[in-house]
Short mmCIF file of C-alpha atoms and ligand atoms in Angstrom, two decimals:
data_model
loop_
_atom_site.label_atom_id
_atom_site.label_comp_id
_atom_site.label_asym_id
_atom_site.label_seq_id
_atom_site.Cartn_x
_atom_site.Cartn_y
_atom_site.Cartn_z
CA UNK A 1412 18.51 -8.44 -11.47
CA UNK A 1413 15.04 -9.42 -12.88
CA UNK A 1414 13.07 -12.30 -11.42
CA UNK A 1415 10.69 -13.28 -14.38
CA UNK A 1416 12.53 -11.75 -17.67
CA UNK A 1417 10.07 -13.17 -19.84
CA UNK A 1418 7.36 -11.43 -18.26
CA UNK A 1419 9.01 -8.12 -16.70
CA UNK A 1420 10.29 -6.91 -19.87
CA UNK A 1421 7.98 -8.51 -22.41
CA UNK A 1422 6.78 -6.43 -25.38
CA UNK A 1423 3.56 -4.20 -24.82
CA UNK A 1424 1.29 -6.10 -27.50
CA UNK A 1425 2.55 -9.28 -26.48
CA UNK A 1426 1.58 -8.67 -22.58
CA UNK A 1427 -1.96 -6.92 -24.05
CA UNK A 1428 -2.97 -10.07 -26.49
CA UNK A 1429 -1.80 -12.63 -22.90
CA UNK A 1430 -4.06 -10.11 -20.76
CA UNK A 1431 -6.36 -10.63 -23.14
CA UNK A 1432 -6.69 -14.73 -23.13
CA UNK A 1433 -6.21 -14.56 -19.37
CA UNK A 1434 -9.41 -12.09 -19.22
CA UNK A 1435 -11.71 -14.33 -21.12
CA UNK A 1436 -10.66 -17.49 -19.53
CA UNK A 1437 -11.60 -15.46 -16.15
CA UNK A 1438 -14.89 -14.36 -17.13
CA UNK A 1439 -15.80 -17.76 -18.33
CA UNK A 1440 -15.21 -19.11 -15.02
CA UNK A 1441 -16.87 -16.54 -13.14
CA UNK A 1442 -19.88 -16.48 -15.33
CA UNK A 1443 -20.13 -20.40 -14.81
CA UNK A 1444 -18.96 -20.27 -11.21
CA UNK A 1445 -20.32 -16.88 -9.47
CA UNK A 1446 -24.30 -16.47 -9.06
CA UNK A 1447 -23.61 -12.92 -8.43
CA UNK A 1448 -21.11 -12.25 -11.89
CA UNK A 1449 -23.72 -14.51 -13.88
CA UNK A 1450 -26.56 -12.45 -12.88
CA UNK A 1451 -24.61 -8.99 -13.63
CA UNK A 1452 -23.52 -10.41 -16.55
CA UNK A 1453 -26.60 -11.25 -17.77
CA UNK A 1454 -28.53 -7.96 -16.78
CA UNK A 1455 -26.10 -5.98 -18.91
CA UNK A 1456 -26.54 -8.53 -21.86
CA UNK A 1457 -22.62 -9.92 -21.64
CA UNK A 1458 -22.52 -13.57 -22.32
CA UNK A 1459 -18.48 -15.06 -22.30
CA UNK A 1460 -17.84 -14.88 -25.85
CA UNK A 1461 -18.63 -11.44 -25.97
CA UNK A 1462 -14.92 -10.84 -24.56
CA UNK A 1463 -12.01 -11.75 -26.47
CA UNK A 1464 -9.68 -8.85 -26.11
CA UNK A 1465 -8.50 -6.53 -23.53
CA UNK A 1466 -10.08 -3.91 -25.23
CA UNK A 1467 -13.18 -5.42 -24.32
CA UNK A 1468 -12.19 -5.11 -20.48
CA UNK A 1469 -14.46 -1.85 -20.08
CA UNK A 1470 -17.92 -3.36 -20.92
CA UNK A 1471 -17.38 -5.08 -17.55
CA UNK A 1472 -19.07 -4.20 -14.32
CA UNK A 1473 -17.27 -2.70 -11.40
CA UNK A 1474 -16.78 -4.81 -8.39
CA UNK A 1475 -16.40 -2.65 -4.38
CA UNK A 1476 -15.65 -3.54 -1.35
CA UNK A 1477 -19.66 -3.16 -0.99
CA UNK A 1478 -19.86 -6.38 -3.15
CA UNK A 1479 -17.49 -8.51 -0.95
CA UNK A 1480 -19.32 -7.55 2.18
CA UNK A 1481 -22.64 -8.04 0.91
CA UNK A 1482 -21.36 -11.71 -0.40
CA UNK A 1483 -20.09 -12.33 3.24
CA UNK A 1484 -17.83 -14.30 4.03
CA UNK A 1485 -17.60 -16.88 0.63
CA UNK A 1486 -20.01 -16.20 -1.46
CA UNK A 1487 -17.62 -14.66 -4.36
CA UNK A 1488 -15.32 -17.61 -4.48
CA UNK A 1489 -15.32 -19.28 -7.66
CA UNK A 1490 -13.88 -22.78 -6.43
CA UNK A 1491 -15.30 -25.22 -4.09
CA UNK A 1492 -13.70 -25.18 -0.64
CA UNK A 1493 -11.85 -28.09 -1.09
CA UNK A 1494 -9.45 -26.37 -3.44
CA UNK A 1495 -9.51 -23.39 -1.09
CA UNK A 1496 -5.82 -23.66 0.95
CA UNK A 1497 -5.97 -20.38 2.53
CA UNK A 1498 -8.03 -17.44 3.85
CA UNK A 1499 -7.37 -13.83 5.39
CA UNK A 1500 -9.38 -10.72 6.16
CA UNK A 1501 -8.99 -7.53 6.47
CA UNK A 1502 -10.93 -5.55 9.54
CA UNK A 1503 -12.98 -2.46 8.24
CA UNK A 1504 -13.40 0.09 10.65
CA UNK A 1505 -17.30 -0.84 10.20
CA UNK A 1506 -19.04 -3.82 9.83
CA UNK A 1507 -18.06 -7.51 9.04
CA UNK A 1508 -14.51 -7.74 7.38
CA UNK A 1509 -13.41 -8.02 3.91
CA UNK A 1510 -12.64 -12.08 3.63
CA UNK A 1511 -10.37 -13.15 0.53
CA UNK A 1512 -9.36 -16.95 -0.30
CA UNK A 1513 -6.69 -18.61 -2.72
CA UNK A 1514 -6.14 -21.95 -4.22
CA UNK A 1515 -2.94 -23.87 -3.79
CA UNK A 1516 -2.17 -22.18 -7.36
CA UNK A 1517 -3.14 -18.19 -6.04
CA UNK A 1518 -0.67 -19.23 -3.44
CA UNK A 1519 2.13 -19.93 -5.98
CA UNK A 1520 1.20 -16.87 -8.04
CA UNK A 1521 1.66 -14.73 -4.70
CA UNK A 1522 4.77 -16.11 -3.92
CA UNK A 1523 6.05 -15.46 -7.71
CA UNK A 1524 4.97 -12.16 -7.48
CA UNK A 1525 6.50 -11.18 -3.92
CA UNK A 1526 9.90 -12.84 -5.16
CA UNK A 1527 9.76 -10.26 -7.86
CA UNK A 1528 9.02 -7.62 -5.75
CA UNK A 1529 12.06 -8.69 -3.80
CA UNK A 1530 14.46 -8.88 -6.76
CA UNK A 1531 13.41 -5.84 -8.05
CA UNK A 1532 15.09 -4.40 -4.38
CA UNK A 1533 18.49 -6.73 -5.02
CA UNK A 1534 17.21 -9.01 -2.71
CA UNK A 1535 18.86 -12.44 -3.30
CA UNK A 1536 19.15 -15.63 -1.80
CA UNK A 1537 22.28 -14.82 0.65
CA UNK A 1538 19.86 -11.88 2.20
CA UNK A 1539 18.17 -12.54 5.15
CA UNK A 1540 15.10 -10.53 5.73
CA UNK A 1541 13.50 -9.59 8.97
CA UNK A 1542 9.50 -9.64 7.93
CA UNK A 1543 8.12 -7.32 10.51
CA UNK A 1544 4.75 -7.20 9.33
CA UNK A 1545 1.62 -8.34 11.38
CA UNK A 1546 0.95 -12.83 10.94
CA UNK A 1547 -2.28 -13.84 11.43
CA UNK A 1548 -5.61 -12.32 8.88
CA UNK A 1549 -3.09 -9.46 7.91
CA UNK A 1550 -1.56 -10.44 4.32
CA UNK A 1551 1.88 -8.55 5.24
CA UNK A 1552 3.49 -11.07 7.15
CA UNK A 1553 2.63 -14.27 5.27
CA UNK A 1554 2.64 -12.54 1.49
CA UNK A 1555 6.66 -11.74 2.32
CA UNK A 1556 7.18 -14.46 3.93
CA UNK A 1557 6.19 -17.05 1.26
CA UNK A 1558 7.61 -14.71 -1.48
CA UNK A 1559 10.99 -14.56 0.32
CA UNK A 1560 11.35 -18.08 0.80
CA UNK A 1561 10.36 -18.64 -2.51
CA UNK A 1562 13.31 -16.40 -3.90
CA UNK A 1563 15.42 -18.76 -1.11
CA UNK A 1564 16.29 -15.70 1.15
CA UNK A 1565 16.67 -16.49 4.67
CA UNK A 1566 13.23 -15.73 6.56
CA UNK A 1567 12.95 -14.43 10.08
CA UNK A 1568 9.36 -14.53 10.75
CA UNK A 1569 9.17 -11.99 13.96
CA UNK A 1570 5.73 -10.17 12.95
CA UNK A 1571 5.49 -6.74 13.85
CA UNK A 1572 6.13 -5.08 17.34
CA UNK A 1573 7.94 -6.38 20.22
CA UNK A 1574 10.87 -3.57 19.42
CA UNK A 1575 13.61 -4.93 21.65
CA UNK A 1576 13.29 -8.34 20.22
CA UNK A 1577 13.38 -6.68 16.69
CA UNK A 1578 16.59 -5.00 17.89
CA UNK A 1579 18.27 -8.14 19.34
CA UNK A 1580 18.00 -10.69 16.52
CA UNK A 1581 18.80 -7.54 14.02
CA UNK A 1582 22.08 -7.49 15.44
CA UNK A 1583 22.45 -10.92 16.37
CA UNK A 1584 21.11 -12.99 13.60
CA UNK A 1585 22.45 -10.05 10.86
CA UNK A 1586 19.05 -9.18 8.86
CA UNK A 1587 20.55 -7.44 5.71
CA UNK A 1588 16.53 -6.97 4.79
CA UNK A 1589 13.63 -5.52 6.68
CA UNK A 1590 9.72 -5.34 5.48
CA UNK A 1591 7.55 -3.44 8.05
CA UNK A 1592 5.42 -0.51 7.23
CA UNK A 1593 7.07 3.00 7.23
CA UNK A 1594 5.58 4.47 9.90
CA UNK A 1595 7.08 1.16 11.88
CA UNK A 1596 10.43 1.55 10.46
CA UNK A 1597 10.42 4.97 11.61
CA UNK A 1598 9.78 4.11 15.29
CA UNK A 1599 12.46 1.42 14.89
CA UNK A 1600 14.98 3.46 13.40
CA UNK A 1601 14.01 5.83 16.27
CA UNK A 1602 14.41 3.00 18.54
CA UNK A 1603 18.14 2.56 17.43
CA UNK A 1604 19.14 5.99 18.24
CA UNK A 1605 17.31 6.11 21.30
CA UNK A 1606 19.20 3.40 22.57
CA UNK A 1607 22.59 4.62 21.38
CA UNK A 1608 23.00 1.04 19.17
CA UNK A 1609 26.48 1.08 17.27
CA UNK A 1610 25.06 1.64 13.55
CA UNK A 1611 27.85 -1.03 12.94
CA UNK A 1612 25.83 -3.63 14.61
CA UNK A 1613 22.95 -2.93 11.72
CA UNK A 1614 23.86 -4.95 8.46
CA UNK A 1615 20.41 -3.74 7.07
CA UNK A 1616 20.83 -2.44 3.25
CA UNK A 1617 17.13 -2.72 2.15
CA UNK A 1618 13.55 -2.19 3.12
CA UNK A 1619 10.19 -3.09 1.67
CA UNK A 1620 8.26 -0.48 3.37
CA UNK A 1621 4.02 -0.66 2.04
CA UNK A 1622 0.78 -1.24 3.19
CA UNK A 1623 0.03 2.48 3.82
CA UNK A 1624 0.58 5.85 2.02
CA UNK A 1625 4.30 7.58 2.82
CA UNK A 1626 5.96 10.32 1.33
CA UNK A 1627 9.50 11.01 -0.33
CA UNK A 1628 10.03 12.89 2.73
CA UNK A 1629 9.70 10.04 4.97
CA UNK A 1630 11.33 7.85 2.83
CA UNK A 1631 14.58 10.14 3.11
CA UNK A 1632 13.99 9.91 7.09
CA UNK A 1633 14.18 6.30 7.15
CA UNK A 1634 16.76 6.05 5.04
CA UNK A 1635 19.28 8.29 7.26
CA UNK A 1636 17.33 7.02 10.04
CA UNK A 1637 18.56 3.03 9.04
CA UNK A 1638 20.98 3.51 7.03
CA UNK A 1639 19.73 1.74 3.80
CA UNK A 1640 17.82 2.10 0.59
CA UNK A 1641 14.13 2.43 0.90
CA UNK A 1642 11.67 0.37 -1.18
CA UNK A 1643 7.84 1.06 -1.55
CA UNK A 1644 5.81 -1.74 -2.06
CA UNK A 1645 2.19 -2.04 -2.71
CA UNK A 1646 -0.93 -4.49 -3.21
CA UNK A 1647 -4.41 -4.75 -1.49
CA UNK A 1648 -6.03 -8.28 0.12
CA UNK A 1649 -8.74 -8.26 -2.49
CA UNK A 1650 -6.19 -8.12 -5.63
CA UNK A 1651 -4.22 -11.02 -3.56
CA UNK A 1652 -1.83 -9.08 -0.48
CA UNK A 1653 1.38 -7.27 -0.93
CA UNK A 1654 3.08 -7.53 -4.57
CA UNK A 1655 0.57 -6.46 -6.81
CA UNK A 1656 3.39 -3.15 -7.38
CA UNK A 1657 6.74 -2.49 -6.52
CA UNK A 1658 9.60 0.33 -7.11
CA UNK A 1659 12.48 -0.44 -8.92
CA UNK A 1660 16.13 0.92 -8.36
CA UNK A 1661 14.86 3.51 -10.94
CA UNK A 1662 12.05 4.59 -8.03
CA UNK A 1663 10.32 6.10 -10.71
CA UNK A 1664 6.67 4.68 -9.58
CA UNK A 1665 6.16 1.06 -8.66
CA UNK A 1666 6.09 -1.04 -11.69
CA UNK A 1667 2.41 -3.25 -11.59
CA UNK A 1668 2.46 -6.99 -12.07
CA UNK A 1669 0.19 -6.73 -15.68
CA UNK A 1670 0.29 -10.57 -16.53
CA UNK A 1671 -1.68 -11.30 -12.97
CA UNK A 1672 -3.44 -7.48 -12.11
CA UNK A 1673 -4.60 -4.94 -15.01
CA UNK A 1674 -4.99 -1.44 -14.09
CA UNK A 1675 -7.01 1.11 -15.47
CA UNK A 1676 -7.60 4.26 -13.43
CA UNK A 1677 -11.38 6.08 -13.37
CA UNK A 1678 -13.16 9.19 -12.28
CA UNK A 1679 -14.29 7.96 -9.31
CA UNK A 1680 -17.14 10.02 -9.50
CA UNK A 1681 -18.15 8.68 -13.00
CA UNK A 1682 -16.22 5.30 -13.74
CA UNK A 1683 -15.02 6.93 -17.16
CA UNK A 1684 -11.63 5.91 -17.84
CA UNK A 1685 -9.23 8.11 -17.73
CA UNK A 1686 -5.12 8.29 -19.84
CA UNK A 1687 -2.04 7.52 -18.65
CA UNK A 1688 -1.10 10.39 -16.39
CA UNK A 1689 -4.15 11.61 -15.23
CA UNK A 1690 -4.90 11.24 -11.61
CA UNK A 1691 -7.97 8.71 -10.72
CA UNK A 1692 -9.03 5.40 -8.70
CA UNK A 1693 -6.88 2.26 -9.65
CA UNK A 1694 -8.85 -0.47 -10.64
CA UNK A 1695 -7.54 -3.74 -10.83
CA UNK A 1696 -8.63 -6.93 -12.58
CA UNK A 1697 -6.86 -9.93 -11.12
CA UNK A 1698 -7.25 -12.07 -14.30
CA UNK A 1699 -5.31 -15.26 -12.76
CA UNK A 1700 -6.94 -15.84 -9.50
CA UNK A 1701 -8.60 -19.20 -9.26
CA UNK A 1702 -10.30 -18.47 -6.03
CA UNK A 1703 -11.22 -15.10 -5.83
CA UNK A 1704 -11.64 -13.79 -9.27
CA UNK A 1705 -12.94 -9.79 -9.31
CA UNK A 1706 -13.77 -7.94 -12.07
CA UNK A 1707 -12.49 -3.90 -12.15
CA UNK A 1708 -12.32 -4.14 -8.49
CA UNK A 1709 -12.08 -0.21 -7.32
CA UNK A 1710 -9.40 0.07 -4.70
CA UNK A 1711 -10.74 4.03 -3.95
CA UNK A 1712 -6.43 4.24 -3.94
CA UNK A 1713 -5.82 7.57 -5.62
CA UNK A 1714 -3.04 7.53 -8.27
CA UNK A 1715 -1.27 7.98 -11.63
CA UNK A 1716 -0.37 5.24 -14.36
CA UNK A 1717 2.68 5.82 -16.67
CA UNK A 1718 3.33 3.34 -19.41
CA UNK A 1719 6.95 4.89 -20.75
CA UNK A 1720 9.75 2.61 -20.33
CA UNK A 1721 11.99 2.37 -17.33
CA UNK A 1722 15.83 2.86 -16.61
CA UNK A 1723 15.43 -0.89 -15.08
CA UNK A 1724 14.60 -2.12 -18.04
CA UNK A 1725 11.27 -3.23 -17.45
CA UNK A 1726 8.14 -3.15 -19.85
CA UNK A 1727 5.55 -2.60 -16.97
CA UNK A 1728 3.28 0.00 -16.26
CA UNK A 1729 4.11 1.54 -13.40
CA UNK A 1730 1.68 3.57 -10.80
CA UNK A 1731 2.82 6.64 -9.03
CA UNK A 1732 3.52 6.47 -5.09
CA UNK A 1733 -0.26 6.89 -3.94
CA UNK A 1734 -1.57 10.31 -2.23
CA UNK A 1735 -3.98 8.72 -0.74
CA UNK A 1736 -7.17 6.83 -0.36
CA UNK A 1737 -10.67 8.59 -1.19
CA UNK A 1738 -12.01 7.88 1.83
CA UNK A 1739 -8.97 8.87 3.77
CA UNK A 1740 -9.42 12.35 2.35
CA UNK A 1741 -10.51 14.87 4.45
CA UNK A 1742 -12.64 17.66 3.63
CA UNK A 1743 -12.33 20.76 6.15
CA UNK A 1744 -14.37 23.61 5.77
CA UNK A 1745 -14.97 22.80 1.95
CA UNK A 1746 -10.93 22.00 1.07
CA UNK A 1747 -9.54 18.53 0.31
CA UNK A 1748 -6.69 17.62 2.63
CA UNK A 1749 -4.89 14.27 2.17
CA UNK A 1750 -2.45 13.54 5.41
CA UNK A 1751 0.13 12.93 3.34
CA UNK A 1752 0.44 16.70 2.38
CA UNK A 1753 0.34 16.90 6.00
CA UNK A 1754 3.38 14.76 5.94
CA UNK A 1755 5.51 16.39 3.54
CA UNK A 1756 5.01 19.53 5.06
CA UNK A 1757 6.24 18.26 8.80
CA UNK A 1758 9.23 16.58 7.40
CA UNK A 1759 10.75 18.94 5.23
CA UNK A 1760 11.48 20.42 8.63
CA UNK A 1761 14.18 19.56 10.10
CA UNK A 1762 12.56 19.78 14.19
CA UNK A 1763 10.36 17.55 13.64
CA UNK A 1764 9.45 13.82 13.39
CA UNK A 1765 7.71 11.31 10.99
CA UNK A 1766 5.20 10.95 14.13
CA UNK A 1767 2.18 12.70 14.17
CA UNK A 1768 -1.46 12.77 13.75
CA UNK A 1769 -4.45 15.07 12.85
CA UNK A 1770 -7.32 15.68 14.76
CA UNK A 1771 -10.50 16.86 13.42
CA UNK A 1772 -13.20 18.12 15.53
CA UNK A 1773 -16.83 20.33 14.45
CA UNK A 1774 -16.79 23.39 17.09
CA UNK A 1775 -20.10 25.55 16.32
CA UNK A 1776 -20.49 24.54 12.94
CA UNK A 1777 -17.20 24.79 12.07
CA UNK A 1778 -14.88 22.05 11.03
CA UNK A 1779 -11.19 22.47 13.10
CA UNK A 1780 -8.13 20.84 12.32
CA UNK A 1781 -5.29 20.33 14.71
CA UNK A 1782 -2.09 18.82 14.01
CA UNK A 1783 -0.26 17.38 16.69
CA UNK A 1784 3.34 16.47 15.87
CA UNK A 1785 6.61 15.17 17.72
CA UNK A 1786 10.11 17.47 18.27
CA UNK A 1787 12.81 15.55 17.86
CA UNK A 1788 14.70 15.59 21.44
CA UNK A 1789 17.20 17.88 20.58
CA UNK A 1790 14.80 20.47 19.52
CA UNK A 1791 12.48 19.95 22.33
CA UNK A 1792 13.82 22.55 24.82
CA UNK A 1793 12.66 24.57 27.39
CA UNK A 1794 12.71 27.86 25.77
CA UNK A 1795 9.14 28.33 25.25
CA UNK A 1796 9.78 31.24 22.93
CA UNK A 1797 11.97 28.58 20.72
CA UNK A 1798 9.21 26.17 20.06
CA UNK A 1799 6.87 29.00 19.20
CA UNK A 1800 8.54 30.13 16.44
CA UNK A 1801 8.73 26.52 15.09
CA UNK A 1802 5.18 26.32 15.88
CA UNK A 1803 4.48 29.39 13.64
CA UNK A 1804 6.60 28.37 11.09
CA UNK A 1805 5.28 25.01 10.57
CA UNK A 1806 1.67 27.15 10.90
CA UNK A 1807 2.79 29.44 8.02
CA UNK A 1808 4.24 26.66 5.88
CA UNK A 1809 0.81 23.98 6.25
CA UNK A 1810 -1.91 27.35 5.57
CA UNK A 1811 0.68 27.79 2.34
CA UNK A 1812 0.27 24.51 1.18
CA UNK A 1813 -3.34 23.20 2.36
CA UNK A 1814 -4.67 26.62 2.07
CA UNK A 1815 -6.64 26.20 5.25
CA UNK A 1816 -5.55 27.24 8.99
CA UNK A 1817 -5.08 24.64 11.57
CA UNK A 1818 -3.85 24.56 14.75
CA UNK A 1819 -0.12 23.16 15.50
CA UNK A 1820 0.71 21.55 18.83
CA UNK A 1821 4.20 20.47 19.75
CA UNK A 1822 3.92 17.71 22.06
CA UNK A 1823 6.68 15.72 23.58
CA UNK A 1824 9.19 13.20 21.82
CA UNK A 1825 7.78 9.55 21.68
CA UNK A 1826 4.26 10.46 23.11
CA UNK A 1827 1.86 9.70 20.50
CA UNK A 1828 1.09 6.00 20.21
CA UNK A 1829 3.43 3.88 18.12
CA UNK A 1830 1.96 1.00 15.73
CA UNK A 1831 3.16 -2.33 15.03
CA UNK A 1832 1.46 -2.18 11.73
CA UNK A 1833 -0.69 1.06 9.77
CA UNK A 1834 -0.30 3.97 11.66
CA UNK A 1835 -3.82 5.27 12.30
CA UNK A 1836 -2.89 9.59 11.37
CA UNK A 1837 -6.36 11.07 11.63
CA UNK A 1838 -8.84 11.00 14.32
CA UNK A 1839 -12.21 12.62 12.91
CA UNK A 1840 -14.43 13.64 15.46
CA UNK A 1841 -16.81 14.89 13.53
CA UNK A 1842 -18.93 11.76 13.17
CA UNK A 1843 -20.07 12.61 9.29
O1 DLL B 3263 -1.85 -3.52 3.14
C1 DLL B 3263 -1.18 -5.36 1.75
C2 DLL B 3263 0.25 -4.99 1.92
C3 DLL B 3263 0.98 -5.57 2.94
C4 DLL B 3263 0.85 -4.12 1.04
C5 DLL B 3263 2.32 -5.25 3.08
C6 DLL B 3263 2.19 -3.81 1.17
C7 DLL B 3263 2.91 -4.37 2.20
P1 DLL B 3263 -4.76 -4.28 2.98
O2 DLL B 3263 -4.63 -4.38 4.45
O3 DLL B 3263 -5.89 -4.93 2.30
O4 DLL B 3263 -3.48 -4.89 2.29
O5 DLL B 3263 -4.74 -2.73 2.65
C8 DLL B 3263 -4.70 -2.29 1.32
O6 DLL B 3263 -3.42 -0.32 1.93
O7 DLL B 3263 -5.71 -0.21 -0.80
C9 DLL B 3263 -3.84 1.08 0.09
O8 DLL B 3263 -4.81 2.02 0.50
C10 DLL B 3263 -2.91 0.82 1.25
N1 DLL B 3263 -1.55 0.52 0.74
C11 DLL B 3263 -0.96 -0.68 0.58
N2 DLL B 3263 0.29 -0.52 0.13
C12 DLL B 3263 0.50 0.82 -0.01
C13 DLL B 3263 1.58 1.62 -0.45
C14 DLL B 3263 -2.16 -4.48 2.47
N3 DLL B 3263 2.75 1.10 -0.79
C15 DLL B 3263 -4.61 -0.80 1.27
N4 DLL B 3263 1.39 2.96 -0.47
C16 DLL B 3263 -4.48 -0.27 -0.15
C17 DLL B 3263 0.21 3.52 -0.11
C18 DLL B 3263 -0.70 1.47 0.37
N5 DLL B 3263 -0.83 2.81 0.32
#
């Protein structure tokens, strides 16, 4: 099933030359409506009628996160507040937080979006979804929630956490749909073995699992874990909240909504541009947004584009699963480590579980990495000599594939501290 046919499997010129009007209608209204566009505009010589085509779309400054905290909290929006009907934030683990706002029209274009994101995972109106992620600033919970009802699904609005309550109305209330992040459907799928729930009682057949990197490994986890067919879903609060990409049946990458979002992917260390297949920063242009326009806002996510066409039938572009964010990436003694590789690693074993975290500390000098990571119960025994061979084995397999030692601790099933929402997987002591 396709939500917008139209637009999901339109021809590639056709989508370029409607990317095209939609970018110079946005610039027009930025340059008229943002001091802070007109005046970079204007110091690189760009007037509006300069852009006409799509082509045009890399003569245009970059936008960071940088931008939208120095412009704190409104100062980017290019409507007055009156048309403004909403606003979230995210928190940054410095400083003031990222502040995004949408007109009653952003709102609709979210919710159209989401619904496709939904369809794409044969969500249809007799499904009734459990949204697990966080309400409130968060865009999880409210971006699914408008989408869903928008497609005419059946919404349970629970947020994330309380786990027993998440349980009960599972059962009771029959959610054939659940959208959490991984790391929480993990714990939850945990949760139902733990408690020895009759898999019978679980109707679930779906989930739309984003809003933090996860790997094919944990996706088959989740999958036995919950018995159902696991979705990735992905989008940033800037760009407009969850739906900006979504996988397919295909799950060959997660196909990006190009008639709202353009992507282009850069060296991050030079802004060139780089082909389709090439790994870079995705940079966005959300060309529709009334309230928040950006232009070639860099996300710092780290992916690939591909632009063949799908099994699905689709037209659109579609981005790779992410490995990770450049400023997630660690660097330890002088090599690039990304958790995720971290993650694949731990759960192509079959001892351990998708819960763990890595701990970097600076001991004389020298940077240390320690990875501490759950047995599952079974595995946890008391023969000490047991768990050290696991230990050395999981040793042997993360110096193969990160090329740098690190220390492995086995610690206890269910003792390192579960999240509601993004699982926080590194603590860096280091204070670089
Ligand atoms: O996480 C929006 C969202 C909510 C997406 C629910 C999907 C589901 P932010 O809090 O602004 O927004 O965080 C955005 O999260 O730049 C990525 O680094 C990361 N991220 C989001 N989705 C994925 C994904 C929401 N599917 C940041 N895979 C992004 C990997 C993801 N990383």
């Amino acid at each position: 099933m396709i939500w917008n046919q139209h637009i999901e499997t339109m021809d590639r010129e056709e989508m370029r030359t409607l990317q095209g009007e939609r970018l110079q209608n946005m610039v027009e209204r930025i340059y008229n409506n943002v001091p802070f566009y007109r005046h970079k505009l204007q110091d690189q010589g760009i007037e509006p009628g300069d852009i006409t085509s799509i082509d045009h779309l890399h003569h245009l400054p970059f936008t960071t996160k940088q931008d939208l905290r120095d412009n704190y909290p409104f100062s980017l929006f290019a409507v007055p507040q009156d048309q403004v009907v909403r606003l979230h934030a995210s928190s940054g683990t410095t400083g003031k937080p990222t502040v995004v706002g949408y007109t009653q029209r952003d709102i609709e274009t979210w919710s159209e979006v989401v619904a496709r994101s939904l369809t794409m995972a044969g969500v249809t109106r007799s499904d009734i979804i459990q949204v697990a992620y966080g309400y409130g600033l968060f865009t999880g919970g409210l971006g699914l929630h408008y989408g869903a009802e928008h497609l005419g699904a059946s919404v349970i609005p629970i947020s994330g956490g309380n786990t027993q309550k998440q349980l009960q109305l599972m059962q009771d209330f029959g959610s054939t749909v659940i959208a959490c992040t991984p790391s929480y459907a993990a714990f939850l799928g945990e949760a139902i073995r733990h408690e020895q729930i009759d898999p019978r009682q679980i109707k679930l057949k779906a989930g739309i699992f984003g809003a933090e990197p996860w790997t094919e490994e944990m996706r088959q986890e989740i999958q036995e874990l919950l018995g159902i067919k696991a979705f990735d879903i992905y989008g940033l609060s800037e760009i407009i909240g969850p739906g900006v990409s979504m996988e397919c049946p295909a799950q060959q990458g997660m196909h990006i909504f190009e008639d709202h979002f353009i992507p282009e992917i850069i060296n991050p260390d030079t802004g060139e541009i780089l082909p389709y297949g090439q790994l870079g920063e995705l940079v966005f242009t959300p060309v529709s947004k009334e309230a928040l326009p950006l232009l070639r806002y860099r996300t710092r996510d780290l992916t690939r584009l591909h632009a063949e066409p799908c099994d699905c039938g689709r037209t659109l572009v579609r981005m790779e699963k992410c490995v990770g964010r450049s400023d997630d990436m660690l660097i330890i003694r002088g090599v690039n480590v990304f958790p995720s590789q971290v993650e694949s690693v731990l759960l192509e074993m079959n001892e351990t579980t998708p819960h763990y975290q890595l701990i970097v500390n600076r001991e004389h000098n020298l940077d240390t990495l320690e990875i501490q990571v759950e047995v599952h119960d079974q595995f946890f025994s008391d023969e000490i000599a047991d768990l050290e061979a696991l230990q050395q084995r999981i040793l042997h397999n993360i110096q193969s594939t990160l090329g740098i030692s690190a220390r492995v601790k086995l610690v206890e099933p269910r003792s390192i501290e579960r999240s509601a929402g993004k699982a926080q997987r590194v603590i860096d002591n280091r204070n670089l």
